[in-house]
Amino acid sequence: MSPSVAPKADAAQLIETIYAVAARPERWEEIIAAVGAAPQAGPEADAALANLRGLEDDAPSGGKPDLGVILLSPAGGVVGWNSAGEAVFRDRLGVVESRGLRFFNPSNHEALAHARARLADSRASQVIVKFVQAEDDDPHFAYMAPLSATPAQMIIDIPGADRASAALIFPAVETTDHLWRTIRESFGLTPAETRLAARLKDGLTLKESAEDLNVSLNTVRNQLRAVFEKMGLNRQSELVRALAQLSALSSSLQSAAPATVAATEAGALASAPPVLTHRLPDGRALAYRAYGDSAGRACMMVHQGLGSSLLPRGTDQLARDLGLYIICAERPGTGRSDPRQEPSFAAIAEDLVGLTDALGLDRVRIAAFMNGAAFALAYANALGPRAGRLLLASARPTGAEPETEGDRSHPIILLRRRMARSAWAVGPLYALLRRRLSLRQVETMVRTAASAPSDGAYLRSHPDVTTYIYDYMSEALSRGSKGAARELVLCANTPRLDLPRLSASVSVWYGADDPGGSPERMLAWLGRPCAEVRVVQGVGHYLAHKHWPDILAWLAADEVG
């Protein structure tokens, strides 16, 4: 269905389309037409939402992800656990005792010992353990990781962490993500076998996988038999189930990835600083990363919508070289930050000011991207004279903007325009995105977003950027989709910002080929002059990716006047 051809104009049609895309993600562009025909908020929309089932966030809103954690001593004894860890273990495998884990199935003791030995002998930051459940032969999988490679937020409240050397981590829910590097290291899968497993997890049949991999059906059958043998499985359904169990942990464990820096954007996650947590006065956690030299010039990076604190590869070292101390916080309800019940620009700015004060930062330079622009302006307004220069790159004004004829050749822009008009649909759409998020799906969307020829050329020469985008989207949605959805609704419902204390000099950068914004529209929305307007040739809305070193150099440059 073409995005420009509208289906029947009612809310129920949009919900039906969401279900159809949930089953077949490759049809995602049908959402654009369905949102375009959907009504604005009203009784019909409320009735449609009331009938929506099965796309709610798996993780509860607020609180930590419900992952089961059991802490082990160097000798293998149990020194601590959380309630989810005890419950998931007792439900499936055995009993948690102070002297160790007592399995219902004795073969699991051998599996655990083998995993401990493999972890000690390898360079992997985690290994996967296959346990056999109590009542049948169905497998259950868990991660084992050294305590030093386990994210601090997982163990901070567990007594006994000071005596532990490793953590056993059990999935509590099924999500969509993967950690293929660990699967290969744990079970010895070849790259070809891993690629096949990834496609089967994404819902492809054996025949479709063979076509996608450009090999014969007989070849993938042989590869599947090898996967079964190595992972101790018997059926394809068991493989998909096992991969779903393992996937449930990947977002939470990503900060524990091996410290291997690849020479591409795909290495951003592995080389990123750890995620830190600031406790706000009301008890909520505000997650952030700190890049560069803590004695350097203070900067606040404000990520775009559906973004996290993950910045491009090399940011930490480049910031050190330039004498910068860059903080990037994850806004309420995204990434690892706890949500606010009723988010507002002023309230979110207050959170960022609290973090700024806690870190002892005085004058702060700010850079923001796309939908993060309005949040950066609100933060600069709250800081008042403490805010230094402010850069808005590829900025998107708040409020609903009318569709133009030119938008029809840019599907992602068209979708954003229509979502802003029918904001009630943002929640289920983001829940759908989170449920079906995979590298394959992100590749499709990123290619579609590169509707300007210069952006398409950039992605073809830098295909690893897609992996980076997938990683920060995975982080953004790791706790749920509600925070990101509420943020987009807030932007759609706020035509303008009141910025009486904004004193920072503002610079505006746009790619010359950006189909979603322009300096003229931004300046009209902002309603005040800017210190600098820069139009960069040969790029569209991937400006920040292509010119990341230039952005950091701008932050490091001396202020004029």
Coordinates of C-alpha atoms in Angstrom, one line a residue:
M1 CA 0.0 0.0 0.0
S2 CA 1.5 3.4 -0.9
P3 CA 1.8 5.9 1.9
S4 CA -0.1 8.4 -0.1
V5 CA -3.2 6.2 -0.5
A6 CA -5.3 6.5 2.6
P7 CA -7.4 3.6 3.8
K8 CA -10.8 3.8 5.4
A9 CA -10.7 6.9 7.7
D10 CA -11.3 5.5 11.2
A11 CA -9.4 4.7 14.3
A12 CA -10.3 0.9 14.1
Q13 CA -8.5 0.7 10.8
L14 CA -5.3 2.0 12.3
I15 CA -5.5 -0.6 15.1
E16 CA -6.0 -3.3 12.5
T17 CA -3.0 -2.1 10.6
I18 CA -0.9 -2.1 13.8
Y19 CA -1.8 -5.8 14.3
A20 CA -1.0 -6.6 10.7
V21 CA 2.4 -5.0 10.9
A22 CA 3.1 -6.7 14.2
A23 CA 2.7 -10.0 12.4
R24 CA 4.6 -8.9 9.3
P25 CA 7.1 -6.0 10.1
E26 CA 8.1 -5.7 6.4
R27 CA 4.7 -4.1 5.8
W28 CA 5.5 -1.2 8.2
E29 CA 5.0 1.6 5.7
E30 CA 1.2 0.8 5.7
I31 CA 1.2 2.5 9.1
I32 CA 1.9 5.8 7.3
A33 CA -1.3 5.7 5.3
A34 CA -3.3 4.4 8.3
V35 CA -2.1 7.2 10.6
G36 CA -2.9 9.7 7.8
A37 CA -6.6 8.5 7.8
A38 CA -6.9 8.2 11.6
P39 CA -9.0 10.8 13.4
Q40 CA -7.7 13.2 16.1
A41 CA -8.3 12.4 19.7
G42 CA -12.0 11.7 20.6
P43 CA -14.5 8.9 21.5
E44 CA -13.6 6.9 18.4
A45 CA -9.9 6.9 19.3
D46 CA -10.7 6.0 22.9
A47 CA -12.8 3.1 21.8
A48 CA -10.0 1.8 19.5
L49 CA -7.4 2.1 22.2
A50 CA -9.7 0.2 24.6
N51 CA -9.7 -2.7 22.1
L52 CA -6.0 -2.8 21.7
R53 CA -4.5 -5.9 23.3
G54 CA -1.1 -7.6 23.3
L55 CA 1.2 -4.7 22.4
E56 CA 1.6 -3.2 25.9
D57 CA 5.1 -2.8 27.2
D58 CA 6.5 -6.0 28.6
A59 CA 8.4 -4.1 31.3
P60 CA 6.3 -2.4 34.0
S61 CA 6.4 1.4 33.9
G62 CA 8.8 2.6 36.5
G63 CA 11.2 0.5 38.6
K64 CA 13.9 -1.7 37.4
P65 CA 13.5 -4.4 34.7
D66 CA 12.2 -7.6 36.4
L67 CA 15.4 -9.6 35.7
G68 CA 16.4 -12.4 38.0
V69 CA 19.9 -12.0 39.5
I70 CA 21.7 -14.6 41.7
L71 CA 25.2 -13.6 43.0
L72 CA 27.9 -16.2 43.3
S73 CA 31.1 -16.3 45.4
P74 CA 34.5 -17.3 43.9
A75 CA 33.9 -20.8 45.1
G76 CA 30.4 -21.0 43.5
G77 CA 28.3 -20.5 46.6
V78 CA 25.3 -18.1 46.6
V79 CA 26.0 -14.8 48.5
G80 CA 22.9 -12.8 47.4
W81 CA 19.9 -12.6 45.1
N82 CA 17.0 -10.5 44.3
S83 CA 13.4 -11.6 44.6
A84 CA 13.0 -12.1 40.8
G85 CA 16.1 -14.3 40.8
E86 CA 14.9 -16.5 43.5
A87 CA 11.4 -16.7 42.0
V88 CA 12.5 -17.5 38.5
F89 CA 15.0 -20.1 39.7
R90 CA 12.5 -21.8 42.1
D91 CA 9.8 -21.8 39.5
R92 CA 11.9 -23.6 36.9
L93 CA 15.1 -25.1 38.2
G94 CA 15.5 -25.7 41.9
V95 CA 16.1 -24.1 45.3
V96 CA 18.4 -21.2 46.3
E97 CA 20.4 -22.0 49.4
S98 CA 23.1 -20.1 51.2
R99 CA 25.7 -22.8 50.4
G100 CA 24.7 -22.8 46.7
L101 CA 22.1 -23.7 44.1
R102 CA 20.3 -27.0 44.5
F103 CA 19.0 -28.1 41.2
F104 CA 16.1 -30.5 40.7
N105 CA 18.0 -31.9 37.7
P106 CA 21.5 -32.8 38.8
S107 CA 22.9 -32.3 35.3
N108 CA 22.5 -28.6 35.8
H109 CA 25.3 -28.6 38.4
E110 CA 27.7 -29.8 35.7
A111 CA 26.4 -27.1 33.3
L112 CA 27.0 -24.4 35.9
A113 CA 30.5 -25.6 36.6
H114 CA 31.3 -25.7 32.9
A115 CA 30.0 -22.2 32.5
R116 CA 32.2 -20.9 35.4
A117 CA 35.2 -22.6 33.9
R118 CA 34.5 -21.2 30.5
L119 CA 34.0 -17.7 31.9
A120 CA 37.4 -17.9 33.7
D121 CA 39.2 -19.2 30.7
S122 CA 37.8 -16.9 28.0
R123 CA 37.9 -13.2 27.3
A124 CA 34.1 -13.0 27.0
S125 CA 32.3 -10.6 29.3
Q126 CA 29.5 -13.2 29.7
V127 CA 28.6 -16.7 28.7
I128 CA 25.3 -18.4 28.2
V129 CA 24.3 -21.3 30.4
K130 CA 21.7 -23.9 29.2
F131 CA 19.8 -25.4 32.1
V132 CA 17.2 -28.3 31.8
Q133 CA 14.0 -27.5 33.6
A134 CA 12.5 -29.7 36.3
E135 CA 9.4 -31.2 34.8
D136 CA 10.5 -31.8 31.2
D137 CA 13.5 -31.5 28.9
D138 CA 12.7 -28.0 27.6
P139 CA 15.8 -25.8 28.1
H140 CA 16.0 -22.6 30.0
F141 CA 18.9 -20.1 29.4
A142 CA 20.7 -17.6 31.6
Y143 CA 23.7 -15.4 31.4
M144 CA 26.7 -15.7 33.7
A145 CA 28.9 -12.6 33.9
P146 CA 31.8 -11.5 36.1
L147 CA 30.6 -9.0 38.7
S148 CA 32.9 -6.4 37.2
A149 CA 31.0 -6.8 33.9
T150 CA 27.5 -6.7 35.4
P151 CA 25.7 -3.4 35.1
A152 CA 25.8 -1.7 38.5
Q153 CA 22.0 -1.0 38.5
M154 CA 21.3 -4.7 38.5
I155 CA 23.1 -5.4 41.7
I156 CA 23.1 -2.2 43.7
D157 CA 20.3 -3.2 46.1
I158 CA 21.3 -6.9 46.5
P159 CA 22.9 -7.7 49.9
G160 CA 26.2 -9.7 49.5
A161 CA 27.4 -8.0 46.4
D162 CA 30.6 -7.1 48.1
R163 CA 31.4 -10.8 48.5
A164 CA 30.4 -11.9 44.9
S165 CA 32.6 -12.6 42.0
A166 CA 30.0 -13.4 39.4
A167 CA 26.3 -13.0 38.6
L168 CA 23.8 -15.5 37.2
I169 CA 21.1 -13.5 35.3
F170 CA 17.8 -15.0 34.2
P171 CA 15.3 -13.4 31.7
A172 CA 11.9 -12.6 33.1
V173 CA 10.1 -11.6 29.9
E174 CA 10.5 -12.0 26.2
T175 CA 11.6 -9.0 24.1
T176 CA 13.2 -8.6 20.7
D177 CA 16.9 -8.1 20.6
H178 CA 20.0 -10.3 20.3
L179 CA 23.5 -10.9 21.5
W180 CA 24.9 -13.1 18.8
R181 CA 28.5 -12.6 19.8
T182 CA 27.8 -14.3 23.2
I183 CA 25.8 -17.1 21.5
R184 CA 28.7 -17.8 19.2
E185 CA 31.2 -17.8 22.1
S186 CA 29.1 -20.0 24.3
F187 CA 28.0 -22.7 21.9
G188 CA 30.6 -22.5 19.2
L189 CA 28.3 -21.6 16.3
T190 CA 29.9 -20.6 13.0
P191 CA 29.1 -17.2 11.5
A192 CA 26.8 -18.9 8.9
E193 CA 24.9 -20.8 11.7
T194 CA 24.6 -17.6 13.6
R195 CA 23.2 -15.7 10.6
L196 CA 20.6 -18.5 10.1
A197 CA 19.6 -18.5 13.8
A198 CA 19.1 -14.7 13.6
R199 CA 16.7 -15.0 10.7
L200 CA 14.7 -17.8 12.3
K201 CA 14.3 -15.6 15.4
D202 CA 13.1 -12.7 13.3
G203 CA 10.3 -15.0 12.1
L204 CA 11.6 -16.2 8.7
T205 CA 10.9 -19.7 7.6
L206 CA 13.7 -22.0 6.5
K207 CA 12.9 -21.3 2.8
E208 CA 12.8 -17.5 3.4
S209 CA 16.1 -17.7 5.3
A210 CA 17.7 -19.6 2.5
E211 CA 16.6 -17.0 0.0
D212 CA 17.7 -14.2 2.2
L213 CA 21.1 -15.7 2.7
N214 CA 21.4 -16.7 -1.0
V215 CA 22.1 -20.4 -0.2
S216 CA 20.2 -23.6 -0.9
L217 CA 17.4 -24.9 1.3
N218 CA 19.5 -28.1 1.8
T219 CA 22.4 -25.9 3.1
V220 CA 20.2 -24.2 5.8
R221 CA 18.8 -27.5 6.8
N222 CA 22.3 -28.8 7.4
Q223 CA 23.2 -25.6 9.3
L224 CA 20.0 -25.9 11.4
R225 CA 20.9 -29.5 12.4
A226 CA 24.4 -28.2 13.5
V227 CA 22.8 -25.5 15.6
F228 CA 20.5 -28.1 17.2
E229 CA 23.4 -30.3 18.1
K230 CA 25.6 -27.5 19.5
M231 CA 22.8 -25.9 21.6
G232 CA 21.3 -29.2 22.7
L233 CA 17.9 -28.6 21.0
N234 CA 15.6 -30.8 19.0
R235 CA 13.0 -28.6 17.3
Q236 CA 12.9 -25.2 15.5
S237 CA 10.3 -23.9 17.9
E238 CA 12.7 -24.7 20.8
L239 CA 15.4 -22.6 19.0
V240 CA 13.1 -19.6 18.6
R241 CA 12.0 -19.9 22.3
A242 CA 15.7 -20.1 23.5
L243 CA 16.7 -17.1 21.4
A244 CA 13.8 -15.1 22.8
Q245 CA 14.8 -16.0 26.4
L246 CA 18.4 -14.8 25.7
S247 CA 17.2 -11.7 24.0
A248 CA 15.3 -10.5 27.0
L249 CA 18.6 -9.6 28.7
S250 CA 20.6 -8.0 25.9
S251 CA 19.5 -4.4 26.4
S252 CA 20.3 -4.6 30.1
L253 CA 23.7 -6.3 29.6
Q254 CA 24.9 -4.1 26.7
S255 CA 27.0 -1.9 29.0
A256 CA 28.9 -5.1 29.9
A257 CA 30.0 -5.9 26.3
P258 CA 33.7 -6.7 25.8
A259 CA 35.9 -3.6 25.7
T260 CA 36.8 -4.1 22.0
V261 CA 36.9 -0.8 20.0
A262 CA 36.0 -1.4 16.4
A263 CA 37.1 1.2 13.8
T264 CA 33.5 1.8 12.8
E265 CA 30.4 3.3 14.4
A266 CA 29.4 -0.3 15.2
G267 CA 32.0 -0.1 18.0
A268 CA 30.2 2.7 19.9
L269 CA 28.5 0.5 22.4
A270 CA 31.6 -1.6 23.2
S271 CA 33.7 1.5 23.8
A272 CA 31.1 3.7 25.6
P273 CA 31.6 4.7 29.2
P274 CA 29.4 3.0 31.8
V275 CA 25.8 4.2 32.4
L276 CA 25.7 6.1 35.7
T277 CA 22.7 7.0 37.9
H278 CA 21.8 10.3 39.7
R279 CA 19.1 10.0 42.3
L280 CA 16.7 12.9 42.0
P281 CA 15.0 14.5 45.1
D282 CA 11.7 12.6 44.5
G283 CA 13.6 9.3 44.4
R284 CA 13.6 8.8 40.6
A285 CA 16.8 7.6 38.9
L286 CA 18.2 9.8 36.1
A287 CA 20.6 7.7 34.0
Y288 CA 23.5 9.3 32.1
R289 CA 27.0 8.7 30.6
A290 CA 30.0 11.0 31.1
Y291 CA 32.5 11.3 28.3
G292 CA 35.9 12.9 28.3
D293 CA 37.9 14.6 31.0
S294 CA 36.0 15.5 34.2
A295 CA 38.3 18.5 34.6
G296 CA 37.5 19.7 31.1
R297 CA 35.0 22.2 29.8
A298 CA 31.5 21.1 30.8
C299 CA 29.0 20.2 28.0
M300 CA 25.5 18.8 28.0
M301 CA 24.5 16.6 25.0
V302 CA 20.7 16.4 24.5
H303 CA 19.8 13.4 22.4
Q304 CA 17.1 13.2 19.8
G305 CA 13.8 11.4 20.4
L306 CA 14.1 7.6 20.6
G307 CA 17.7 8.2 21.6
S308 CA 19.8 7.3 24.7
S309 CA 23.1 8.4 26.3
L310 CA 25.0 6.4 23.7
L311 CA 27.1 8.8 21.6
P312 CA 29.1 7.9 18.5
R313 CA 32.3 5.8 18.6
G314 CA 35.4 7.7 19.6
T315 CA 33.5 10.4 21.6
D316 CA 35.2 9.7 24.9
Q317 CA 38.8 10.0 23.5
L318 CA 38.0 12.9 21.2
A319 CA 36.4 14.8 24.1
R320 CA 39.6 14.2 26.2
D321 CA 41.7 15.4 23.3
L322 CA 39.6 18.6 23.1
G323 CA 39.4 19.2 26.8
L324 CA 35.7 18.5 27.1
Y325 CA 33.6 16.9 29.8
I326 CA 30.4 15.8 28.1
I327 CA 27.3 14.6 30.0
C328 CA 24.4 12.9 28.1
A329 CA 21.4 12.1 30.2
E330 CA 18.5 9.8 29.3
R331 CA 15.2 11.7 29.6
P332 CA 12.4 10.4 32.0
G333 CA 11.0 7.0 30.9
T334 CA 13.7 6.4 28.2
G335 CA 16.7 4.2 28.6
R336 CA 17.5 3.6 32.2
S337 CA 15.8 6.7 33.6
D338 CA 12.7 6.4 35.7
P339 CA 9.6 8.0 34.2
R340 CA 7.7 11.1 35.3
Q341 CA 3.9 10.7 35.6
E342 CA 3.2 14.0 33.8
P343 CA 6.3 15.1 31.8
S344 CA 6.8 18.7 30.8
F345 CA 9.6 20.7 29.3
A346 CA 10.1 22.6 32.5
A347 CA 10.1 19.5 34.7
I348 CA 12.6 17.6 32.4
A349 CA 14.8 20.7 32.4
E350 CA 14.6 20.7 36.2
D351 CA 15.9 17.1 36.2
L352 CA 18.8 18.1 34.1
V353 CA 19.6 21.1 36.2
G354 CA 19.6 18.8 39.3
L355 CA 22.2 16.6 37.6
T356 CA 24.2 19.6 36.6
D357 CA 24.3 20.8 40.2
A358 CA 25.1 17.3 41.5
L359 CA 28.1 17.1 39.2
G360 CA 29.3 20.6 40.3
L361 CA 29.2 22.1 36.8
D362 CA 29.1 25.8 36.6
R363 CA 28.9 27.2 33.1
V364 CA 27.7 24.6 30.6
R365 CA 27.7 24.4 26.8
I366 CA 24.9 22.6 25.2
A367 CA 24.3 20.7 21.9
A368 CA 21.0 19.1 20.8
F369 CA 19.8 17.1 17.9
M370 CA 16.4 16.8 16.1
N371 CA 13.6 16.4 18.7
G372 CA 16.0 17.1 21.5
A373 CA 16.2 20.8 20.5
A374 CA 13.2 21.9 22.6
F375 CA 14.4 20.1 25.7
A376 CA 17.8 21.7 25.3
L377 CA 16.2 25.2 25.0
A378 CA 14.2 24.5 28.2
Y379 CA 17.3 23.4 30.0
A380 CA 19.2 26.5 28.8
N381 CA 16.3 28.6 30.0
A382 CA 16.4 27.0 33.4
L383 CA 20.1 27.4 33.7
G384 CA 19.9 31.1 32.9
P385 CA 23.3 32.8 32.8
R386 CA 25.0 29.5 33.5
A387 CA 24.2 28.3 30.0
G388 CA 26.9 29.0 27.5
R389 CA 26.6 28.6 23.8
L390 CA 23.9 26.3 22.5
L391 CA 24.0 24.4 19.2
L392 CA 20.8 23.0 17.6
A393 CA 21.6 20.5 14.9
S394 CA 18.8 19.4 12.5
A395 CA 16.4 20.8 15.0
R396 CA 12.7 20.0 14.9
P397 CA 10.2 22.6 16.2
T398 CA 7.5 21.5 18.5
G399 CA 3.8 21.4 17.5
A400 CA 2.0 19.9 14.6
E401 CA 3.2 21.0 11.2
P402 CA 1.0 20.7 8.0
E403 CA 1.8 18.2 5.4
T404 CA 3.3 19.5 2.1
E405 CA 3.3 17.9 -1.3
G406 CA 7.1 17.4 -0.9
D407 CA 6.6 15.3 2.2
R408 CA 5.1 12.5 0.1
S409 CA 8.5 11.5 -1.2
H410 CA 9.9 11.3 2.3
P411 CA 8.0 8.5 4.2
I412 CA 9.6 9.1 7.7
I413 CA 8.8 12.8 7.6
L414 CA 5.3 12.1 6.5
L415 CA 4.8 9.6 9.4
R416 CA 6.1 12.2 11.9
R417 CA 3.7 14.9 10.6
R418 CA 0.8 12.5 10.9
M419 CA 1.7 11.2 14.3
A420 CA 1.8 14.7 15.6
R421 CA -1.7 15.3 14.4
S422 CA -3.1 12.0 15.8
A423 CA -1.0 11.9 19.0
W424 CA -3.3 9.4 20.6
A425 CA -1.8 6.7 18.3
V426 CA 1.8 7.3 19.3
G427 CA 1.6 5.0 22.3
P428 CA 0.6 1.8 20.4
L429 CA 2.9 2.7 17.5
Y430 CA 6.0 3.0 19.8
A431 CA 4.9 -0.2 21.6
L432 CA 4.8 -1.9 18.3
L433 CA 8.2 -0.6 17.4
R434 CA 9.7 -1.8 20.7
R435 CA 8.0 -5.2 20.3
R436 CA 9.4 -5.7 16.7
L437 CA 12.7 -3.9 17.1
S438 CA 15.5 -5.8 15.4
L439 CA 18.6 -4.9 13.5
R440 CA 16.9 -6.0 10.3
Q441 CA 13.9 -3.8 11.0
V442 CA 16.1 -0.8 11.8
E443 CA 18.1 -1.2 8.6
T444 CA 14.8 -1.0 6.7
M445 CA 13.7 2.1 8.5
V446 CA 17.1 3.8 8.2
R447 CA 17.2 3.2 4.5
T448 CA 13.7 4.7 4.2
A449 CA 14.7 7.7 6.3
A450 CA 17.6 8.3 3.9
S451 CA 15.2 9.7 1.3
A452 CA 17.6 12.6 0.4
P453 CA 20.1 11.3 -2.1
S454 CA 23.0 12.7 -0.1
D455 CA 21.9 10.7 3.0
G456 CA 21.5 7.6 0.9
A457 CA 25.1 8.0 -0.3
Y458 CA 26.3 8.6 3.2
L459 CA 24.7 5.4 4.5
R460 CA 26.1 3.3 1.6
S461 CA 29.6 4.5 2.5
H462 CA 29.0 4.1 6.2
P463 CA 26.7 1.1 6.7
D464 CA 27.9 0.6 10.3
V465 CA 25.9 3.7 11.3
T466 CA 22.8 1.5 11.2
T467 CA 24.3 -0.7 14.0
Y468 CA 24.9 2.4 16.1
I469 CA 21.3 3.7 15.5
Y470 CA 20.0 0.2 16.4
D471 CA 22.0 0.2 19.6
Y472 CA 20.9 3.6 20.9
M473 CA 17.2 2.8 19.9
S474 CA 17.5 -0.5 21.8
E475 CA 18.8 1.4 24.8
A476 CA 16.1 4.0 24.6
L477 CA 13.3 1.3 24.6
S478 CA 15.0 -1.1 27.0
R479 CA 12.6 -0.2 29.9
G480 CA 9.5 0.3 27.8
S481 CA 8.1 2.6 25.1
K482 CA 5.9 4.8 27.2
G483 CA 8.5 7.4 28.0
A484 CA 9.5 8.0 24.4
A485 CA 5.8 8.0 23.3
R486 CA 4.9 10.6 26.0
E487 CA 7.8 12.7 24.9
L488 CA 6.6 12.8 21.3
V489 CA 3.1 13.6 22.4
L490 CA 4.5 16.4 24.6
C491 CA 6.3 17.8 21.5
A492 CA 3.2 17.5 19.3
N493 CA 1.0 19.3 21.9
T494 CA 3.3 22.2 22.6
P495 CA 3.2 24.8 19.8
R496 CA 5.8 27.0 21.4
L497 CA 8.1 27.3 24.4
D498 CA 8.1 30.2 26.9
L499 CA 11.8 31.0 27.4
P500 CA 12.1 34.2 29.5
R501 CA 15.5 33.4 31.0
L502 CA 17.2 32.1 27.9
S503 CA 20.4 34.1 27.5
A504 CA 22.7 31.6 25.7
S505 CA 23.8 32.4 22.2
V506 CA 22.1 30.0 19.8
S507 CA 23.6 28.4 16.7
V508 CA 21.5 26.5 14.2
W509 CA 22.9 23.9 11.8
Y510 CA 21.0 22.1 9.1
G511 CA 22.0 19.8 6.2
A512 CA 21.2 21.5 2.9
D513 CA 19.2 18.4 1.9
D514 CA 17.3 17.9 5.1
P515 CA 13.6 17.2 4.1
G516 CA 12.3 17.6 7.7
G517 CA 13.5 21.0 8.7
S518 CA 15.1 24.3 7.7
P519 CA 16.7 27.3 9.3
E520 CA 13.8 29.5 8.2
R521 CA 11.2 27.3 9.9
M522 CA 13.3 27.0 13.0
L523 CA 13.9 30.7 13.4
A524 CA 10.2 31.5 12.8
W525 CA 9.3 29.0 15.6
L526 CA 12.0 30.2 17.9
G527 CA 11.0 33.9 17.5
R528 CA 14.4 35.3 18.2
P529 CA 17.6 35.9 16.2
C530 CA 20.5 33.4 16.3
A531 CA 24.2 34.0 16.7
E532 CA 24.9 31.6 13.8
V533 CA 23.0 29.9 11.0
R534 CA 25.0 27.2 9.1
V535 CA 23.8 25.2 6.2
V536 CA 26.0 22.2 5.5
Q537 CA 26.1 21.0 1.9
G538 CA 26.0 17.3 0.9
V539 CA 24.0 16.0 3.8
G540 CA 20.4 15.8 5.0
H541 CA 19.2 14.9 8.4
Y542 CA 22.2 12.7 9.1
L543 CA 24.2 15.8 9.7
A544 CA 25.2 15.0 13.2
H545 CA 26.4 11.5 12.2
K546 CA 28.5 12.8 9.3
H547 CA 29.9 15.9 11.1
W548 CA 30.3 14.6 14.7
P549 CA 33.9 15.8 15.1
D550 CA 32.9 19.2 13.9
I551 CA 30.2 19.4 16.5
L552 CA 32.7 18.5 19.3
A553 CA 35.2 21.0 17.9
W554 CA 32.4 23.7 18.0
L555 CA 31.8 22.9 21.7
A556 CA 35.5 23.2 22.4
A557 CA 36.0 26.5 20.6
D558 CA 36.5 29.7 22.5
E559 CA 33.4 31.9 22.8
V560 CA 33.6 35.2 21.0
G561 CA 32.9 38.3 23.0

